[in-house]
Short mmCIF file of C-alpha atoms in Angstrom, two decimals:
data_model
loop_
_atom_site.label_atom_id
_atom_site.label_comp_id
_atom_site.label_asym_id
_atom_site.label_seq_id
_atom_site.Cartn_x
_atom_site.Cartn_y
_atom_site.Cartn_z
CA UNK R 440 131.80 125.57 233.87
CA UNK R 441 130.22 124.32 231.11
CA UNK R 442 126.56 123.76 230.40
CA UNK R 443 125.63 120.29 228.14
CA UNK R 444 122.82 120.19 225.90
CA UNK R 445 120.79 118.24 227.96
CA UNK R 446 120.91 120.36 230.58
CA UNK R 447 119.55 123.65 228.50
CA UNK R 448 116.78 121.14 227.10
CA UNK R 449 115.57 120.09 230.93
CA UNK R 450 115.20 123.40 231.55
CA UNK R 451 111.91 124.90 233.23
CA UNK R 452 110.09 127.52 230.86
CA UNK R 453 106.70 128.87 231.52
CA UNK R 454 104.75 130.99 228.30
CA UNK R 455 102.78 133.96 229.69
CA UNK R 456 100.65 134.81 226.58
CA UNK R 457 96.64 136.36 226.61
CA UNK R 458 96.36 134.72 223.08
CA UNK R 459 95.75 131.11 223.12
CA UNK R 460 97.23 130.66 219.44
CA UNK R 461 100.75 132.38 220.59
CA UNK R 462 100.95 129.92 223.54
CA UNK R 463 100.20 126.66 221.09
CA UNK R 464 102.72 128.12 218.35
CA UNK R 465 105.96 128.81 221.30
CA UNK R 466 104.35 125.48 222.73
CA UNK R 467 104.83 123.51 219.68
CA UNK R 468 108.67 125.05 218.74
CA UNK R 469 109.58 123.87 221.98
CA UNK R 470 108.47 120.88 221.96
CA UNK R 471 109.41 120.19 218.23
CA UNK R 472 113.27 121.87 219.62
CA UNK R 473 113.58 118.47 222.85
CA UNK R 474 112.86 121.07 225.54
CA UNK R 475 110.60 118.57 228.28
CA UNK R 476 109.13 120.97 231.03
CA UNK R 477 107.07 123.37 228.98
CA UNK R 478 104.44 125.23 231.18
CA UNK R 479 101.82 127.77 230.33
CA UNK R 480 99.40 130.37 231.65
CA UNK R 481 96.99 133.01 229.76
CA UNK R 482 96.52 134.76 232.94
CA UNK R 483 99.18 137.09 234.14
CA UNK R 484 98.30 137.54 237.63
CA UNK R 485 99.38 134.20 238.47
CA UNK R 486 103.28 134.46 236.92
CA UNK R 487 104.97 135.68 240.48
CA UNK R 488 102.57 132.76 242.69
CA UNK R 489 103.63 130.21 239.84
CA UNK R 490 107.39 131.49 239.55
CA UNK R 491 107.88 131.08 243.52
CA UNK R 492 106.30 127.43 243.77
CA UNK R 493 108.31 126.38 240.53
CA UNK R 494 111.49 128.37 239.78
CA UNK R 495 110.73 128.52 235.89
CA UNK R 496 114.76 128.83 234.48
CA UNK R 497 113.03 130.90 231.71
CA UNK R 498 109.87 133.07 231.85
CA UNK R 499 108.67 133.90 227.86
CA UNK R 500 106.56 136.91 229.06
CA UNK R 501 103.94 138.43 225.90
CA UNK R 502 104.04 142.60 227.34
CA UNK R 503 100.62 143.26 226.11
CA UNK R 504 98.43 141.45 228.21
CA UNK R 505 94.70 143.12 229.47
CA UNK R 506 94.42 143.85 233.21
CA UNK R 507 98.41 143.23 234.01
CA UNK R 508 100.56 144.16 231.31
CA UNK R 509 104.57 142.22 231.51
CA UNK R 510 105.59 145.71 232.74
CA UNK R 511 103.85 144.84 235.84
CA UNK R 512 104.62 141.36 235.58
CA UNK R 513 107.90 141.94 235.58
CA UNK R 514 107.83 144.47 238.59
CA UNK R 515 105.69 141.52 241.09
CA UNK R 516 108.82 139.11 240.02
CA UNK R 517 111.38 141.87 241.39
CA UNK R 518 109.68 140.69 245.11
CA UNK R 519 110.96 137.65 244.46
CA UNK R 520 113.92 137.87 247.06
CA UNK R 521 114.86 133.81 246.84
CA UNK R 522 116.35 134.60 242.93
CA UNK R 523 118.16 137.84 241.95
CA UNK R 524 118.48 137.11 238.48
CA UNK R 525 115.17 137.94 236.84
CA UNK R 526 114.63 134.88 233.56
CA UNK R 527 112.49 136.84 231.30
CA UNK R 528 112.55 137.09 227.65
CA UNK R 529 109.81 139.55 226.90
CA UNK R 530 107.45 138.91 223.78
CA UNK R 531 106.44 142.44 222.09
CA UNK R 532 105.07 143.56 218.76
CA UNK R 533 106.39 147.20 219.70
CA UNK R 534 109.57 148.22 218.82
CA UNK R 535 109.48 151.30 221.34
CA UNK R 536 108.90 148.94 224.32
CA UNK R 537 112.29 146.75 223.67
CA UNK R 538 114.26 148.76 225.65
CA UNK R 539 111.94 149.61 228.25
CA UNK R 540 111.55 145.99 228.70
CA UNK R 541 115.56 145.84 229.26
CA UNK R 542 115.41 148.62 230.87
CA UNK R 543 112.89 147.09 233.56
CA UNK R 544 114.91 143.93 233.72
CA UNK R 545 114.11 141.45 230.65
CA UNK R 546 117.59 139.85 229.34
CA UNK R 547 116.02 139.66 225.82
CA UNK R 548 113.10 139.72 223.99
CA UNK R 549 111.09 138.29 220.71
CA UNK R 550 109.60 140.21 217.99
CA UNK R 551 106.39 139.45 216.53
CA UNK R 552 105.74 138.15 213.93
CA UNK R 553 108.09 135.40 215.23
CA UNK R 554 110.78 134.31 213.07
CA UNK R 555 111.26 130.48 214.63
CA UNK R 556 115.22 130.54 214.32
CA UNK R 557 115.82 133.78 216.18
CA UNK R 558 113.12 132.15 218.37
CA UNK R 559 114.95 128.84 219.26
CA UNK R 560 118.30 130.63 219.14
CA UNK R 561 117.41 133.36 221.76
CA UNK R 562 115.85 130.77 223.82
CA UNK R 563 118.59 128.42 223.89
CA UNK R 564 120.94 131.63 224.15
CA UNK R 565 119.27 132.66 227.28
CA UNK R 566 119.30 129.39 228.99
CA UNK R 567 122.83 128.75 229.02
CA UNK R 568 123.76 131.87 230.63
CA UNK R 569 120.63 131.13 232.86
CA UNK R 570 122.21 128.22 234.17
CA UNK R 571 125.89 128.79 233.93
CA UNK R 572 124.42 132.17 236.44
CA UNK R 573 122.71 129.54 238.63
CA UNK R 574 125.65 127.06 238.94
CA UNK R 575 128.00 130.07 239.53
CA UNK R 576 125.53 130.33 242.64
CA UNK R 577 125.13 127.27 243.87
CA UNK R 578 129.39 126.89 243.55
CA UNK R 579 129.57 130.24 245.45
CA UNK R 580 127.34 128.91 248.26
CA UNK R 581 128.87 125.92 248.31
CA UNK R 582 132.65 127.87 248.22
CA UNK R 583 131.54 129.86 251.23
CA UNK R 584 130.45 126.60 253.74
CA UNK R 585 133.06 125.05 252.87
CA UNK R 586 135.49 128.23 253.99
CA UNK R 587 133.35 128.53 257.06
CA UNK R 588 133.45 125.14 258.08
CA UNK R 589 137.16 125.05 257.18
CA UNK R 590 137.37 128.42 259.25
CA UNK R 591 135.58 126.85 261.90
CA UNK R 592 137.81 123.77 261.78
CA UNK R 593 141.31 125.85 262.38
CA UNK R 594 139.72 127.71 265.33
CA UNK R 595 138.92 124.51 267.11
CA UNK R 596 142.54 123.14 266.01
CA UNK R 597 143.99 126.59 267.24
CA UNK R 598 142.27 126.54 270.50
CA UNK R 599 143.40 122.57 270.92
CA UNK R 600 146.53 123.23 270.17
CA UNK R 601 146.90 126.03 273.05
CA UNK R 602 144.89 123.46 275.38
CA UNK R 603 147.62 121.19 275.31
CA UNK R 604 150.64 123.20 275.19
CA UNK R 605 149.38 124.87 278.41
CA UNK R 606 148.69 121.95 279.75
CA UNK R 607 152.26 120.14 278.68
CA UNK R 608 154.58 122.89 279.48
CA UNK R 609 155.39 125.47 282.39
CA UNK R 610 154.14 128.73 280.62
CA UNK R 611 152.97 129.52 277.04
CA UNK R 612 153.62 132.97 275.13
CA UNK R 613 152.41 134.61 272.00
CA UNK R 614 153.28 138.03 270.54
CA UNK R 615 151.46 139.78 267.11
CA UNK R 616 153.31 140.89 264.12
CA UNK R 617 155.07 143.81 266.03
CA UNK R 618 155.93 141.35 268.21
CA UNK R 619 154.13 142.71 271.17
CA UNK R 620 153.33 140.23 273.79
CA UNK R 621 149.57 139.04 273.81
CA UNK R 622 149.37 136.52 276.05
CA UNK R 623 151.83 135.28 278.45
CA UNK R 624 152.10 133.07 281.45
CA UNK R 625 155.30 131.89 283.25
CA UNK R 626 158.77 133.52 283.86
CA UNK R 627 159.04 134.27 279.56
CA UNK R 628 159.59 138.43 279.77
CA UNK R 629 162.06 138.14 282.94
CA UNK R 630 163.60 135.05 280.79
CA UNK R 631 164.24 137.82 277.77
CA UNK R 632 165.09 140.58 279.84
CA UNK R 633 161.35 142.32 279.30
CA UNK R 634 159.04 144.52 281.55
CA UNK R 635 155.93 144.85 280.17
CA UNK R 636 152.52 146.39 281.10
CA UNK R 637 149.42 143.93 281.05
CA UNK R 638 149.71 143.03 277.32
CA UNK R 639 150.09 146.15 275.78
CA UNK R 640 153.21 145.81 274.23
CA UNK R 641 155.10 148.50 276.28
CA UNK R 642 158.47 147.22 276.82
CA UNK R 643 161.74 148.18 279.05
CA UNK R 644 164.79 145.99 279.70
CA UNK R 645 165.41 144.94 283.24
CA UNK R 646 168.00 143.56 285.62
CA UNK R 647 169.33 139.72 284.18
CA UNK R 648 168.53 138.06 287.72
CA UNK R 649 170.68 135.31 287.26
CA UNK R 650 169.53 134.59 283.82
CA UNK R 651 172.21 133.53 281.09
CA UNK R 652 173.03 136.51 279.12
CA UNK R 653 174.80 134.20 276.15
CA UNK R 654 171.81 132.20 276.22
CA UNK R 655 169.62 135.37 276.34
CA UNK R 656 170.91 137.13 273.33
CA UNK R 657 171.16 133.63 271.15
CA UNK R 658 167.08 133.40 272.15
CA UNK R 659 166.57 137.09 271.02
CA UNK R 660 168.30 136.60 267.95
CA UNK R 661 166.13 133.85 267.40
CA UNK R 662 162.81 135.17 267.68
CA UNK R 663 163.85 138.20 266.06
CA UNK R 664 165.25 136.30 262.83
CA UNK R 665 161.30 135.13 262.94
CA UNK R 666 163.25 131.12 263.24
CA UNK R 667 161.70 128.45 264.91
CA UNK R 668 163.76 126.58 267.91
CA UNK R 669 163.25 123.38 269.67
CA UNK R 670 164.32 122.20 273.35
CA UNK R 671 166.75 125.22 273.46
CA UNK R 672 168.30 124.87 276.86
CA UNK R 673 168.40 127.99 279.53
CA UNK R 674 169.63 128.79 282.46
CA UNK R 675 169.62 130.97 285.26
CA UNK R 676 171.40 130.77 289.02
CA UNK R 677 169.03 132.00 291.56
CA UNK R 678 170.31 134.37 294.53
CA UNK R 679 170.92 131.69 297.11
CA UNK R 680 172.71 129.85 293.92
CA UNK R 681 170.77 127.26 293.32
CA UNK R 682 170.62 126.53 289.39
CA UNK R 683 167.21 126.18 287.46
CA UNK R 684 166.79 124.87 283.54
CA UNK R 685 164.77 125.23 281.04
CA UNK R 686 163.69 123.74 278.15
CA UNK R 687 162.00 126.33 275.57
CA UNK R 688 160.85 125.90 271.91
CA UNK R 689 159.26 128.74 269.91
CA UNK R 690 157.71 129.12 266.18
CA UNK R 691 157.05 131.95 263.85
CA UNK R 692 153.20 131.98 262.82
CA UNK R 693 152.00 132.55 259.51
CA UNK R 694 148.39 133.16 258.09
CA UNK R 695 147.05 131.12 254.56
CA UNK R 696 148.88 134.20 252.52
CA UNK R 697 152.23 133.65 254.27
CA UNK R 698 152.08 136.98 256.11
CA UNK R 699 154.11 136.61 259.57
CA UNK R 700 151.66 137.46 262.13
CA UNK R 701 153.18 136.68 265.73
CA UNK R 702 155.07 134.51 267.23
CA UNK R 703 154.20 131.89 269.97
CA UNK R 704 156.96 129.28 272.09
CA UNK R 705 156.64 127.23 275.43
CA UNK R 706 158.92 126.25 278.11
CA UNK R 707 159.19 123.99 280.84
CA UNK R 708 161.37 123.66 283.52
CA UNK R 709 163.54 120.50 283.43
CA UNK R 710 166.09 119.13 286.12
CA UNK R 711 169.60 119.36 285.30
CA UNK R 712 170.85 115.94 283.19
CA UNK R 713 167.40 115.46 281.38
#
């Protein structure tokens, strides 16, 4: 991301300064510097009602001030739950009070007497990372819609996509990454020679009933190889031998990291010749 000059110079700034001649001099620099939306206010008490109607991207905040001191300020700004980044370079005569000030949440601060280059310089300084923080923000907010929305989209595909294979075939299986069975509906287990409870994933083999057991262990092998298979035939003579066949296809599934997590096939039964 990179910030242009024209963006650091439409920047919002508001001076909070008791002394009328500090406001005209940072006024002035500002101005004289191409910065455009320069606000001001002598009266400290209205920084945090000011700062939530306007935003400011900087906040030049003079610490000794009579009746609220920046200190304070600085603490009625912390309420401010809309922006965690607090955009105050303090203003202090005081040596001692520089890190207090960082310490209660400034990200710089001016000495006075002001030297003007370390003035512009810490100004412009501050911006950028200001707004580089802000469009960080607004690209993280606009990251996370986006995933939800794409989330959002592959559930509804998901759930369409089980819609109509239900509805286009016989029965429908899936199984999880241990390959237990989590949903199933048709003759799938007795198909693969599986008993299992309601889908819990116990398993136990069970009598072929007329199922093809060359078949069977080729569709085993399959699934267990994690390969996908399309229209493989099966068969299976019933006890008064008639014949029944089946058309099954089956895919590994895989989540955005390629980690195998389950399985899922249909089948449907077809008459012989087709």
């Amino acid at each position: 991301m990179i910030i242009s000059s024209g963006e650091i110079l439409d920047a919002s700034i508001l001076i909070v300064d008791d002394q009328q001649a500090n406001v005209a001099l940072l006024g002035q620099l500002l101005s004289e510097a191409g910065y455009r939306r320069v606000a001001s206010t002598m009266d400290p008490r209205e920084v945090c009602a000011l700062h939530r109607k306007n935003h400011y991207d900087l906040i030049l905040l003079d610490l000794q001030m009579p009746g609220m001191d920046g200190f304070q300020v600085m603490e009625g700004l912390k309420t401010n739950a809309v922006d965690a980044y607090l955009p105050v370079l303090v203003i202090t005569a005081q040596p001692g009070h520089k890190l207090r000030a960082l310490q209660s949440g400034a990200k710089d601060f001016i000495s006075k007497p002001f030297d003007l280059i370390e003035v512009r310089t810490r100004i412009h300084n501050m911006l950028e990372v200001r707004l580089l923080y802000r469009k960080l923000e607004d690209y993280n907010k606009v990251l996370e819609q986006t995933v939800l929305e794409r989330t959002a989209e592959l559930r509804e595909s998901e759930a369409r996509y089980r819609s109509l294979t239900e509805l286009a075939s016989d029965w429908y299986w899936e199984q999880d990454e241990k390959m237990n069975f989590t949903k199933v509906s048709g003759p799938v287990l007795e198909m693969l020679g599986i008993s299992v409870g309601p889908l819990l994933g116990e398993t136990a083999e069970v009598p072929p009933a007329g199922w093809n057991e060359a078949e069977r262990a080729v569709l085993q092998a399959t699934i267990a190889a994690r390969q996908p298979f399309l229209d493989f035939l099966f068969h299976r003579v019933n006890a008064d031998g008639t014949q029944q066949q089946f058309r099954v296809s089956g895919e590994p599934m895989f989540n955005r990291s390629c980690r195998f997590i389950g399985y899922r096939g249909i089948g449907v039964e077809v008459t012989p010749g087709n």
